[in-house]
Amino acid sequence: MTTKYIFVTGGVVSSIGKGICAAAIGRILKSRGLTVAVQKLDPYLNVDPGTMSPYQHGEVFVTRDGCETDLDLGHYERFIDIELTHNSNITAGQVYTQLLGEERRGVHLGGTIQTVPHVTNVIKEFMLRAQHEGSPDVVLVEVGGTVGDIEGQPFLEAIRQMRMAVGRRNTFYVHVTLLPYIGATGELKTKPTQHSVKELRAIGIQPDAIICRSDHPIPHSIKEKIALFCDVAPDAVIPMETLSNIYQAPLVLEQEGVGEILVRELNLATPNGSDLSRWEAMTERMANPHGPLPIAVVGKYADLPDAYLSVREALRHASLFHDRDVSIDWVRSEDIERDGPDAWLSHTLGIVVPGGFGSRGVEGMIQAVRYARERQLPYLGLCLGMQVMVIEHARNVLGLTGANSTEFDPETPDPVIDLMLDQRSVNDMGGTMRLGNYPCVLAHGSRAAKAYGTPEVNERHRHRFEFNNAYRETLYEAGMLASGLSPDGTLVEIVELEKHPFMVGVQFHPEFRSRPEQPHPLFREFAAAATHVMREGAQPELPMGNGA
Ligand code: GLN
């Protein structure tokens, strides 16, 4: 079958769930037995989001081959249950880096390098490459930003040209817009959508379907009006009300006929029809939990949950496995520094310290670790969360009161976490961390080995610092086991406490591999331990009252 292309653009405003819509379309296609590749085109000028603050960009999602990418790739992986690679994200920064490199090497000697055709060709080649990687039935391409953004223009021009490159019958354009609600008159307005489509058409793209996001029910008359003004078939104006659970998105879009329209318009061969029954059962279980599971996530960016998007989702998946609805208390580690851990953690049943960089708030994280260790509360440390677990143990169990990571105190007398050897010569900041999949061998009989059920695992990394082996023996004698090591035994990937219900720290990011129907084993066991605390009634006073 010829590979078909579906392009998803956004209109009116950003943050309306375009990425979720693209991911949901991917799931709808997969439920019909089709193979799907996904790409995100990001028009910003950074080469990748790895150098951006979470305040700018939210979470940096790491692929198995070590690319630092947009968080939408996390949605794609979770919804479609695929693993993505460098073929799934391109930025304007990458496009221009390639082109200017070619220009310096003389590839375009004698010519003038222009947005059209040179910039658009690089983008087009990137999209066309997706056909050759595993010959997917469908390539889904989401364009970042909103129609009308200056830097988005070459990307929109490139997807317009794709219609010629792969054939009109093989392309489909979906535009996701917002219908604002005017409270005074109680109406949804279509004008911004009309303007956005007009803008798109000025570039030469006529949308084949419009997904209308709204916080209110969308009456039929509004659908008809949009169909009329935007020249889209009435059944291709898809209402999409804000959902309480994003995992319902594929079900809603399917019910609104998106799957049927795509099959019809792209002439897709789907002999077995659609089967979303397992997905539906999963969302029903999510809607009917046996109770809440209060978990505290202690981090520097706790006021910005997008910074820890995959951690949040992994906790949801793991809680669902135990028929619980996770209720996350986002705790700013600096608040713990100011008020002490009791003020912020006394209602929680488990503590997670996620990844992070820089010294701000680290002492509060170390206090949270101590609280979990002393109160026998389940703890899961992710990357930085593992490193602070080691620092806390060295300080408060071994008595090395000045122990630290050289990231936070270069002069520390006990650098229990230190810069990796091959990072010492690194000067550039972008793309130079230890990134992507590396194998890890698990200690027989350890908590980690029991959780995974296999002797060796591959997990995704993003760090420069590591456990200092000079302290491995003494920390072991103090009850901290290095239960996961690189195959050559030199790099500590997992630590765990032997005398604790569940206290595990990992140098990698297991959150990236969690799926709603298949929680990550470490998150699953962490949630199991927290559920156990709840049953034992060890922690009083539910529901929680702080940190909202
Ligand atoms: N800042 C630490 C390091 O670079 C931890 C990184 C992380 O948590 N992703 O090693």
Coordinates of C-alpha atoms and ligand atoms in Angstrom, one line a residue:
M1 CA 0.0 0.0 0.0
T2 CA 1.3 3.5 -0.8
T3 CA 2.2 5.4 2.4
K4 CA -0.4 8.0 3.2
Y5 CA 0.4 11.3 4.9
I6 CA -1.9 13.0 7.5
F7 CA -0.8 16.6 8.4
V8 CA -2.1 18.2 11.6
T9 CA -1.9 22.0 12.0
G10 CA -3.1 24.2 14.8
G11 CA -5.2 27.4 14.6
V12 CA -6.4 30.3 16.8
V13 CA -4.2 29.6 20.0
S14 CA -1.6 27.2 21.2
S15 CA -2.1 24.7 24.0
I16 CA -5.4 23.3 22.8
G17 CA -4.3 19.7 22.6
K18 CA -3.1 19.4 19.0
G19 CA -0.5 16.9 20.1
I20 CA -3.2 14.8 21.9
C21 CA -5.4 14.9 18.8
A22 CA -2.5 13.7 16.6
A23 CA -1.7 11.0 19.1
A24 CA -5.4 10.0 19.2
I25 CA -5.6 9.8 15.4
G26 CA -2.5 7.5 15.6
R27 CA -4.3 5.2 18.0
I28 CA -7.4 5.2 15.9
L29 CA -5.4 4.1 12.8
K30 CA -3.5 1.5 14.9
S31 CA -6.8 0.1 16.1
R32 CA -7.5 -0.7 12.5
G33 CA -4.4 -2.7 12.1
L34 CA -2.5 0.0 10.3
T35 CA 1.2 0.8 10.9
V36 CA 1.8 4.4 11.9
A37 CA 4.9 6.6 11.9
V38 CA 4.7 10.0 13.6
Q39 CA 6.7 13.2 13.1
K40 CA 6.7 16.5 14.9
L41 CA 8.0 19.6 13.0
D42 CA 9.1 22.3 15.4
P43 CA 9.5 25.7 13.9
Y44 CA 11.6 27.3 16.7
L45 CA 15.3 28.0 16.0
N46 CA 16.8 25.9 18.8
V47 CA 18.4 22.8 17.4
D48 CA 16.5 20.8 20.0
P49 CA 14.7 21.6 23.3
G50 CA 17.6 20.1 25.3
T51 CA 19.0 23.5 26.1
M52 CA 15.6 25.2 27.0
S53 CA 14.2 25.8 30.4
P54 CA 11.1 23.7 31.4
Y55 CA 9.4 27.1 31.7
Q56 CA 9.9 27.6 28.0
H57 CA 9.2 24.1 26.8
G58 CA 7.9 21.8 29.5
E59 CA 9.5 18.3 29.6
V60 CA 12.3 17.3 27.2
F61 CA 11.3 13.8 25.9
V62 CA 14.2 11.5 25.2
T63 CA 14.0 8.9 22.5
R64 CA 15.7 5.5 22.7
D65 CA 18.4 6.6 20.2
G66 CA 19.2 9.6 22.4
C67 CA 17.4 12.6 20.8
E68 CA 16.1 15.3 23.1
T69 CA 12.7 16.1 21.7
D70 CA 9.4 17.7 22.1
L71 CA 7.0 16.4 24.8
D72 CA 4.4 15.6 22.2
L73 CA 6.5 12.6 21.2
G74 CA 5.7 11.3 24.7
H75 CA 2.0 11.5 23.8
Y76 CA 2.6 9.7 20.5
E77 CA 4.6 6.9 22.3
R78 CA 2.0 6.4 25.0
F79 CA -1.1 6.6 22.8
I80 CA 0.2 4.6 19.8
D81 CA 2.5 2.3 21.9
I82 CA 5.5 2.8 19.6
E83 CA 9.1 3.8 20.2
L84 CA 10.3 6.8 18.3
T85 CA 13.7 7.9 17.0
H86 CA 15.5 10.9 15.5
N87 CA 13.2 10.4 12.5
S88 CA 10.4 11.8 14.5
N89 CA 11.3 15.3 15.4
I90 CA 12.9 18.1 13.4
T91 CA 13.3 21.8 14.3
A92 CA 14.1 24.9 12.3
G93 CA 17.4 24.9 14.1
Q94 CA 18.3 21.5 12.6
V95 CA 17.1 22.5 9.1
Y96 CA 19.3 25.6 9.1
T97 CA 22.3 23.8 10.7
Q98 CA 22.2 21.3 7.9
L99 CA 21.7 23.9 5.1
L100 CA 24.4 26.3 6.4
G101 CA 26.8 23.4 6.8
E102 CA 26.2 22.4 3.1
E103 CA 26.6 26.0 2.1
R104 CA 30.0 26.2 3.8
R105 CA 31.1 23.0 2.2
G106 CA 30.2 24.3 -1.2
V107 CA 27.3 21.9 -1.9
H108 CA 25.3 24.8 -3.3
L109 CA 28.2 26.6 -4.9
G110 CA 27.2 29.4 -7.2
G111 CA 23.6 29.4 -6.0
T112 CA 21.5 31.6 -3.7
I113 CA 20.1 29.6 -0.8
Q114 CA 16.4 30.4 -0.3
T115 CA 13.5 29.5 1.9
V116 CA 11.8 28.0 -1.1
P117 CA 13.1 25.6 -2.4
H118 CA 16.1 24.9 -0.1
V119 CA 14.6 25.2 3.4
T120 CA 11.4 23.5 2.3
N121 CA 13.3 20.7 0.6
V122 CA 15.2 19.8 3.7
I123 CA 11.8 19.6 5.6
K124 CA 10.2 17.7 2.8
E125 CA 13.1 15.2 2.6
F126 CA 12.7 14.6 6.4
M127 CA 9.0 13.8 5.9
L128 CA 9.7 11.6 2.8
R129 CA 12.3 9.6 4.7
A130 CA 9.6 8.4 7.1
Q131 CA 8.1 6.3 4.2
H132 CA 11.3 4.3 3.9
E133 CA 11.8 3.5 7.6
G134 CA 9.7 0.3 7.9
S135 CA 7.2 1.4 5.1
P136 CA 4.4 2.5 7.5
D137 CA 0.9 2.6 6.1
V138 CA 0.5 6.2 7.4
V139 CA 2.8 9.0 8.4
L140 CA 1.3 11.4 10.8
V141 CA 3.0 14.9 10.7
E142 CA 2.2 17.5 13.4
V143 CA 3.3 21.0 12.7
G144 CA 4.2 22.8 16.0
G145 CA 2.9 26.3 16.7
T146 CA -0.1 28.0 15.3
V147 CA -1.0 29.0 11.8
G148 CA 0.1 32.7 11.4
D149 CA 3.4 32.2 13.3
I150 CA 6.2 33.8 11.3
E151 CA 8.7 30.9 11.8
G152 CA 6.0 28.4 10.9
Q153 CA 5.7 29.6 7.3
P154 CA 8.4 27.4 5.7
F155 CA 7.0 24.3 7.5
L156 CA 3.5 25.0 6.2
E157 CA 4.8 25.6 2.7
A158 CA 6.6 22.2 2.9
I159 CA 3.5 20.3 3.9
R160 CA 1.6 22.0 1.1
Q161 CA 4.3 20.8 -1.3
M162 CA 3.9 17.3 0.0
R163 CA 0.6 17.0 -1.7
M164 CA 2.4 17.2 -5.1
A165 CA 5.3 15.1 -3.8
V166 CA 3.3 12.1 -2.8
G167 CA 0.0 12.6 -4.7
R168 CA -3.2 14.4 -3.8
R169 CA -5.0 11.2 -2.9
N170 CA -2.3 10.3 -0.4
T171 CA -2.5 13.3 1.7
F172 CA -5.0 14.6 4.3
Y173 CA -4.9 17.9 6.2
V174 CA -6.4 18.2 9.7
H175 CA -6.7 21.6 11.3
V176 CA -7.3 21.8 15.1
T177 CA -8.8 25.1 16.3
L178 CA -10.5 26.5 19.3
L179 CA -14.1 27.8 19.6
P180 CA -14.1 30.5 22.3
Y181 CA -17.1 30.8 24.5
I182 CA -18.6 34.2 25.2
G183 CA -20.1 33.9 28.7
A184 CA -22.3 37.1 28.4
T185 CA -24.3 35.7 25.5
G186 CA -23.7 32.0 26.1
E187 CA -22.3 31.4 22.6
L188 CA -19.5 29.6 21.0
K189 CA -17.8 31.7 18.3
T190 CA -16.6 30.4 14.9
K191 CA -14.9 33.6 13.6
P192 CA -11.4 32.8 14.9
T193 CA -11.7 29.4 13.2
Q194 CA -12.8 31.0 10.0
H195 CA -9.8 33.4 10.1
S196 CA -7.4 30.6 10.8
V197 CA -8.7 28.6 7.9
K198 CA -8.5 31.7 5.7
E199 CA -4.9 32.1 6.7
L200 CA -4.2 28.4 5.9
R201 CA -5.9 28.7 2.5
A202 CA -3.8 31.8 1.7
I203 CA -0.8 29.5 2.0
G204 CA -2.5 27.0 -0.3
I205 CA -3.7 24.4 2.2
Q206 CA -7.4 23.6 2.2
P207 CA -8.1 21.6 5.4
D208 CA -9.9 18.3 4.8
A209 CA -11.1 18.1 8.4
I210 CA -11.4 20.6 11.3
I211 CA -11.3 19.4 14.9
C212 CA -13.0 22.1 17.0
R213 CA -11.8 22.2 20.6
S214 CA -14.2 23.7 23.0
D215 CA -15.0 23.8 26.8
H216 CA -18.7 23.6 26.0
P217 CA -21.0 21.3 23.9
I218 CA -20.9 22.2 20.2
P219 CA -24.4 22.5 18.7
H220 CA -25.0 21.1 15.2
S221 CA -25.7 24.6 13.8
I222 CA -22.1 25.6 14.7
K223 CA -20.7 22.6 12.8
E224 CA -22.8 23.6 9.8
K225 CA -21.6 27.1 9.9
I226 CA -18.0 26.1 10.0
A227 CA -18.5 23.6 7.2
L228 CA -20.1 26.4 5.1
F229 CA -17.5 29.1 5.7
C230 CA -14.4 26.8 5.7
D231 CA -15.5 24.6 2.7
V232 CA -15.2 21.4 4.7
A233 CA -17.7 18.5 4.5
P234 CA -20.1 18.8 7.4
D235 CA -19.2 15.3 8.7
A236 CA -15.5 16.4 8.7
V237 CA -16.1 19.2 11.2
I238 CA -15.3 17.3 14.4
P239 CA -16.4 18.6 17.8
M240 CA -14.0 17.9 20.5
E241 CA -15.1 19.0 23.9
T242 CA -12.5 19.3 26.7
L243 CA -12.1 15.9 28.3
S244 CA -11.5 15.0 31.9
N245 CA -9.2 12.3 30.8
I246 CA -7.0 12.7 27.7
Y247 CA -7.0 9.0 27.1
Q248 CA -10.6 9.3 26.0
A249 CA -9.6 11.4 23.0
P250 CA -9.3 8.4 20.6
L251 CA -12.7 7.2 21.6
V252 CA -14.3 10.6 21.1
L253 CA -12.7 11.1 17.7
E254 CA -13.6 7.6 16.6
Q255 CA -17.2 8.2 17.7
E256 CA -17.3 11.4 15.7
G257 CA -16.3 9.5 12.6
V258 CA -12.6 10.5 12.2
G259 CA -11.5 6.9 11.6
E260 CA -14.2 6.3 8.9
I261 CA -13.4 9.6 7.2
L262 CA -9.6 8.9 7.0
V263 CA -10.2 5.3 5.7
R264 CA -12.6 6.7 3.1
E265 CA -10.6 9.7 2.0
L266 CA -7.2 8.0 1.9
N267 CA -8.6 4.8 0.6
L268 CA -6.9 2.8 3.4
A269 CA -7.2 -1.0 3.4
T270 CA -8.6 -2.0 6.8
P271 CA -10.2 -5.4 6.4
N272 CA -10.7 -6.1 10.1
G273 CA -12.4 -2.8 11.0
S274 CA -11.6 -1.0 14.2
D275 CA -11.0 -2.4 17.6
L276 CA -10.7 0.1 20.5
S277 CA -12.4 -2.2 23.0
R278 CA -9.3 -2.7 25.2
W279 CA -8.6 1.0 25.1
E280 CA -12.2 1.7 26.1
A281 CA -12.0 -0.8 28.9
M282 CA -8.9 0.9 30.1
T283 CA -10.5 4.4 30.2
E284 CA -13.5 2.9 32.0
R285 CA -11.2 1.5 34.7
M286 CA -9.6 4.9 34.9
A287 CA -13.1 6.5 35.5
N288 CA -14.0 4.0 38.2
P289 CA -11.0 3.8 40.6
H290 CA -11.3 2.0 44.0
G291 CA -9.8 5.1 45.6
P292 CA -7.2 7.8 45.4
L293 CA -3.5 7.3 45.7
P294 CA -1.8 10.4 47.1
I295 CA 1.7 10.7 45.9
A296 CA 4.1 13.7 46.3
V297 CA 6.3 14.7 43.5
V298 CA 9.1 17.0 44.9
G299 CA 10.9 19.1 42.3
K300 CA 12.2 22.5 41.3
Y301 CA 9.4 23.0 38.8
A302 CA 6.5 21.7 40.8
D303 CA 4.4 24.7 39.8
L304 CA 4.7 23.6 36.2
P305 CA 3.5 20.0 35.9
D306 CA 4.3 20.0 32.2
A307 CA 7.9 19.9 33.2
Y308 CA 7.3 16.3 34.6
L309 CA 4.6 15.2 32.1
S310 CA 5.9 11.7 31.6
V311 CA 6.3 11.2 35.3
R312 CA 2.7 12.2 35.8
E313 CA 1.5 9.8 33.2
A314 CA 3.7 7.0 34.5
L315 CA 2.2 7.5 37.9
R316 CA -1.3 7.4 36.4
H317 CA -0.6 4.2 34.6
A318 CA 0.9 2.5 37.6
S319 CA -1.9 3.6 39.9
L320 CA -4.4 2.4 37.4
F321 CA -2.8 -1.0 37.5
H322 CA -3.8 -1.1 41.2
D323 CA -7.2 0.4 40.4
R324 CA -6.3 3.6 42.1
D325 CA -6.5 7.2 40.8
V326 CA -3.2 8.9 41.6
S327 CA -3.6 12.3 43.2
I328 CA -0.4 14.1 42.8
D329 CA 0.7 16.7 45.2
W330 CA 3.2 18.8 43.4
V331 CA 5.6 20.0 46.1
R332 CA 8.2 22.7 45.4
S333 CA 11.5 21.5 46.9
E334 CA 12.2 25.1 48.0
D335 CA 9.0 25.1 50.1
I336 CA 10.4 22.1 52.0
E337 CA 13.6 24.0 52.6
R338 CA 11.6 26.8 54.1
D339 CA 8.9 24.9 56.1
G340 CA 10.4 21.5 56.6
P341 CA 9.1 18.2 55.1
D342 CA 6.3 17.7 57.7
A343 CA 4.5 20.8 56.4
W344 CA 4.3 19.4 52.9
L345 CA 4.6 15.6 53.0
S346 CA 2.6 14.4 56.0
H347 CA -0.4 13.3 53.9
T348 CA 1.4 11.5 51.2
L349 CA 1.8 7.8 50.7
G350 CA 4.8 7.9 48.5
I351 CA 7.4 10.3 47.3
V352 CA 9.0 10.8 43.8
V353 CA 11.9 13.1 43.1
P354 CA 12.2 13.5 39.4
G355 CA 15.1 14.6 37.2
G356 CA 16.6 18.1 37.3
F357 CA 19.6 20.3 36.9
G358 CA 21.3 23.0 39.0
S359 CA 21.5 23.5 42.8
R360 CA 18.2 25.4 43.3
G361 CA 15.9 23.3 45.6
V362 CA 18.3 20.4 45.9
E363 CA 18.5 20.6 49.7
G364 CA 14.7 20.3 49.9
M365 CA 14.8 17.2 47.8
I366 CA 17.4 15.7 50.2
Q367 CA 15.1 16.5 53.1
A368 CA 12.3 14.7 51.3
V369 CA 14.5 11.7 50.8
R370 CA 15.4 11.6 54.5
Y371 CA 11.7 11.8 55.3
A372 CA 10.9 8.9 53.1
R373 CA 13.7 6.8 54.5
E374 CA 13.0 7.5 58.1
R375 CA 9.2 7.1 57.8
Q376 CA 9.5 4.0 55.7
L377 CA 7.5 5.7 52.9
P378 CA 7.9 4.4 49.4
Y379 CA 10.4 6.4 47.4
L380 CA 11.3 6.5 43.7
G381 CA 14.2 8.6 42.6
L382 CA 14.5 9.4 38.9
C383 CA 18.0 10.5 37.7
L384 CA 18.6 13.5 40.0
G385 CA 16.2 11.7 42.4
M386 CA 18.7 8.8 42.5
Q387 CA 21.6 11.2 43.0
V388 CA 19.9 13.0 46.0
M389 CA 19.1 9.6 47.5
V390 CA 22.8 8.7 47.5
I391 CA 23.8 12.1 48.9
E392 CA 21.2 11.7 51.7
H393 CA 22.5 8.3 52.6
A394 CA 26.1 9.4 52.7
R395 CA 25.3 12.4 54.9
N396 CA 22.8 11.0 57.3
V397 CA 23.6 7.2 57.5
L398 CA 27.3 7.2 56.8
G399 CA 27.8 10.5 58.7
L400 CA 29.7 12.2 55.8
T401 CA 27.9 15.5 56.5
G402 CA 29.5 17.4 53.7
A403 CA 28.7 14.8 51.0
N404 CA 27.3 16.2 47.8
S405 CA 27.4 16.1 44.0
T406 CA 30.1 18.1 42.4
E407 CA 27.3 19.6 40.3
F408 CA 26.1 21.5 43.4
D409 CA 29.3 21.8 45.4
P410 CA 32.5 21.5 43.4
E411 CA 34.5 21.7 46.6
T412 CA 32.7 19.0 48.5
P413 CA 34.9 16.8 50.7
D414 CA 32.8 13.7 49.7
P415 CA 31.8 13.8 46.0
V416 CA 29.5 10.8 46.2
I417 CA 28.1 12.0 42.8
D418 CA 30.7 13.2 40.3
L419 CA 31.0 14.3 36.7
M420 CA 31.4 11.3 34.4
L421 CA 34.9 10.9 33.1
D422 CA 34.0 11.4 29.4
Q423 CA 32.0 14.5 30.3
R424 CA 35.2 16.3 31.5
S425 CA 36.3 17.4 28.1
V426 CA 32.8 18.5 27.0
N427 CA 32.3 22.2 26.4
D428 CA 29.2 22.4 24.3
M429 CA 25.9 22.3 26.1
G430 CA 23.6 21.0 23.3
G431 CA 23.2 17.2 22.8
T432 CA 26.3 16.3 24.8
M433 CA 24.9 14.5 27.8
R434 CA 24.8 10.7 28.1
L435 CA 21.6 10.3 26.1
G436 CA 19.3 7.5 25.2
N437 CA 19.3 3.7 25.7
Y438 CA 22.0 2.0 27.7
P439 CA 21.8 -1.5 29.0
C440 CA 21.7 -2.2 32.8
V441 CA 22.4 -5.6 34.5
L442 CA 20.3 -6.2 37.6
A443 CA 21.5 -7.8 40.8
H444 CA 19.9 -11.2 41.3
G445 CA 17.2 -11.2 44.0
S446 CA 17.2 -7.3 44.2
R447 CA 13.9 -5.4 44.3
A448 CA 14.7 -4.0 40.8
A449 CA 15.3 -7.5 39.4
K450 CA 12.0 -8.7 40.9
A451 CA 10.1 -5.7 39.5
Y452 CA 11.5 -6.2 36.0
G453 CA 11.4 -10.0 36.0
T454 CA 14.5 -10.0 33.6
P455 CA 18.2 -10.0 34.3
E456 CA 19.0 -7.1 31.9
V457 CA 17.1 -4.0 30.8
N458 CA 17.6 -1.1 28.5
E459 CA 16.6 2.3 29.7
R460 CA 16.7 5.9 28.5
H461 CA 19.3 8.3 30.0
R462 CA 19.9 12.0 30.1
H463 CA 22.7 13.0 32.5
R464 CA 26.3 14.1 33.0
F465 CA 26.9 13.1 36.6
E466 CA 27.2 9.6 38.1
F467 CA 27.5 7.6 41.3
N468 CA 31.1 7.8 42.5
N469 CA 32.4 4.2 42.7
A470 CA 34.9 5.2 45.5
Y471 CA 31.9 5.1 47.8
R472 CA 30.2 2.0 46.5
E473 CA 31.6 -0.3 49.2
T474 CA 31.0 2.0 52.2
L475 CA 27.4 2.8 51.0
Y476 CA 26.7 -0.9 50.6
E477 CA 27.9 -1.5 54.2
A478 CA 25.5 1.2 55.2
G479 CA 22.5 -0.6 53.6
M480 CA 22.5 0.9 50.1
L481 CA 22.8 -1.7 47.3
A482 CA 23.9 -0.9 43.8
S483 CA 21.3 -3.2 42.3
G484 CA 21.7 -2.2 38.6
L485 CA 25.1 -1.7 36.8
S486 CA 26.3 -1.1 33.3
P487 CA 27.3 -4.5 31.8
D488 CA 31.0 -3.7 32.5
G489 CA 30.2 -3.0 36.1
T490 CA 31.6 0.5 36.1
L491 CA 28.4 2.6 36.2
V492 CA 25.8 2.4 38.9
E493 CA 22.4 2.6 37.3
I494 CA 20.2 1.6 40.2
V495 CA 20.4 1.9 44.0
E496 CA 18.0 0.5 46.5
L497 CA 17.8 0.3 50.3
E498 CA 17.6 -3.2 51.7
K499 CA 15.8 -2.3 54.9
H500 CA 13.0 -0.3 53.5
P501 CA 9.6 -1.2 52.0
F502 CA 10.5 0.5 48.7
M503 CA 13.3 2.9 48.2
V504 CA 14.8 2.8 44.7
G505 CA 16.7 5.4 42.7
V506 CA 17.5 5.0 39.1
Q507 CA 20.1 7.0 37.0
F508 CA 17.8 6.7 34.0
H509 CA 14.3 7.9 33.1
P510 CA 11.8 4.9 33.3
E511 CA 8.9 7.3 32.9
F512 CA 9.5 7.6 29.2
R513 CA 8.7 3.9 28.7
S514 CA 5.4 3.7 30.6
R515 CA 2.2 3.0 28.7
P516 CA -1.4 3.3 30.0
E517 CA -2.0 -0.4 29.4
Q518 CA 1.5 -1.4 30.5
P519 CA 2.9 0.6 33.4
H520 CA 6.6 0.6 33.9
P521 CA 7.6 -2.1 36.3
L522 CA 9.4 0.2 38.8
F523 CA 6.5 2.7 38.9
R524 CA 4.1 -0.3 39.2
E525 CA 6.0 -1.6 42.2
F526 CA 6.4 1.8 43.7
A527 CA 2.6 2.3 43.5
A528 CA 2.1 -1.2 44.9
A529 CA 4.2 -0.2 47.9
A530 CA 2.2 3.0 48.3
T531 CA -1.1 1.2 48.1
H532 CA 0.2 -1.1 50.8
V533 CA 0.9 1.9 53.1
M534 CA -2.7 2.9 52.5
R535 CA -4.0 -0.5 53.5
E536 CA -1.9 -0.6 56.6
G537 CA -3.2 2.8 57.5
A538 CA 0.3 3.9 58.4
Q539 CA -0.2 7.4 57.1
P540 CA -3.1 9.3 58.6
E541 CA -5.4 12.1 57.5
L542 CA -6.7 11.6 54.0
P543 CA -7.6 13.4 51.8
M544 CA -4.6 15.6 51.4
G545 CA -4.7 19.2 52.3
N546 CA -1.7 20.9 51.0
G547 CA 0.4 21.8 48.1
A548 CA -2.4 22.1 45.6
Ligands
GLN1 N1 21.8 17.0 36.8 C1 22.1 15.6 36.9 C2 23.1 15.1 35.9 O1 23.3 15.8 34.9 C3 20.7 14.8 36.8 C4 20.2 14.9 35.4 C5 18.7 14.5 35.3 O2 18.0 14.4 36.4 N2 18.2 14.3 34.2 O3 23.6 14.0 36.1

